Amino acid sequence: MTDNLHEHGCDCGCEEVYELEIMHLTFADDNGEEFEVEAGILDIFMFEDKQYIALALPETEDEEASFIIYGYAEDEEENPVLDVLEDEELQRVIDYFEDEYFEE
């Protein structure tokens, strides 16, 4: 049997760490209180002739780390404009994103 373990520093990419650009999102809870979440930008991509952004959400006490997808555009000053997606569109985009980015 071959030993698949190897020394780090082997130049295989096993230690490669990606730093994501951070976007700050503001949400409101059920009481209308606003709170901010730092989300890492996984990718901005095209699907079905529309641009989307996939954001990595951090792990919390109540939830595991996850990602969320919004429609994406930029205003005249190049500030991001996020669009909440309807359930059916969101599911199609999530399926595409998972197939493209998480398939082994």
PDB file of C-alpha atoms in Angstrom, residues 2 7 15-16 24 26 29 38 43 46-48 59 61 65 70-71 74-75 77 87 90 93 100 103:
ATOM      1  CA  THR A   2       1.295   3.465  -0.906  1.00  0.00           C
ATOM      2  CA  GLU A   7       6.094  16.422   3.998  1.00  0.00           C
ATOM      3  CA  GLU A  15      -0.771  24.270   2.207  1.00  0.00           C
ATOM      4  CA  GLU A  16      -2.258  26.868  -0.125  1.00  0.00           C
ATOM      5  CA  HIS A  24     -19.789  43.821   4.665  1.00  0.00           C
ATOM      6  CA  THR A  26     -26.123  44.582   6.756  1.00  0.00           C
ATOM      7  CA  ASP A  29     -33.350  40.737  12.597  1.00  0.00           C
ATOM      8  CA  GLU A  38     -18.451  39.976   6.996  1.00  0.00           C
ATOM      9  CA  ASP A  43     -16.735  34.604  -7.070  1.00  0.00           C
ATOM     10  CA  MET A  46     -22.325  34.820 -15.198  1.00  0.00           C
ATOM     11  CA  PHE A  47     -25.189  32.353 -15.501  1.00  0.00           C
ATOM     12  CA  GLU A  48     -28.091  32.516 -17.957  1.00  0.00           C
ATOM     13  CA  GLU A  59     -19.445  29.959  10.975  1.00  0.00           C
ATOM     14  CA  GLU A  61     -22.487  29.436  17.256  1.00  0.00           C
ATOM     15  CA  ALA A  65     -20.048  28.129   7.511  1.00  0.00           C
ATOM     16  CA  TYR A  70     -27.238  37.279  -4.901  1.00  0.00           C
ATOM     17  CA  GLY A  71     -27.807  38.906  -8.251  1.00  0.00           C
ATOM     18  CA  GLU A  74     -22.555  47.876  -9.913  1.00  0.00           C
ATOM     19  CA  ASP A  75     -23.932  51.400  -9.771  1.00  0.00           C
ATOM     20  CA  GLU A  77     -19.769  54.751  -8.920  1.00  0.00           C
ATOM     21  CA  ASP A  87     -36.624  30.837  -4.762  1.00  0.00           C
ATOM     22  CA  LEU A  90     -31.912  30.963  -6.550  1.00  0.00           C
ATOM     23  CA  VAL A  93     -28.073  29.348  -9.618  1.00  0.00           C
ATOM     24  CA  GLU A 100     -19.048  24.333 -11.264  1.00  0.00           C
ATOM     25  CA  GLU A 103     -17.647  19.009  -8.038  1.00  0.00           C
TER      26      GLU A 103
END
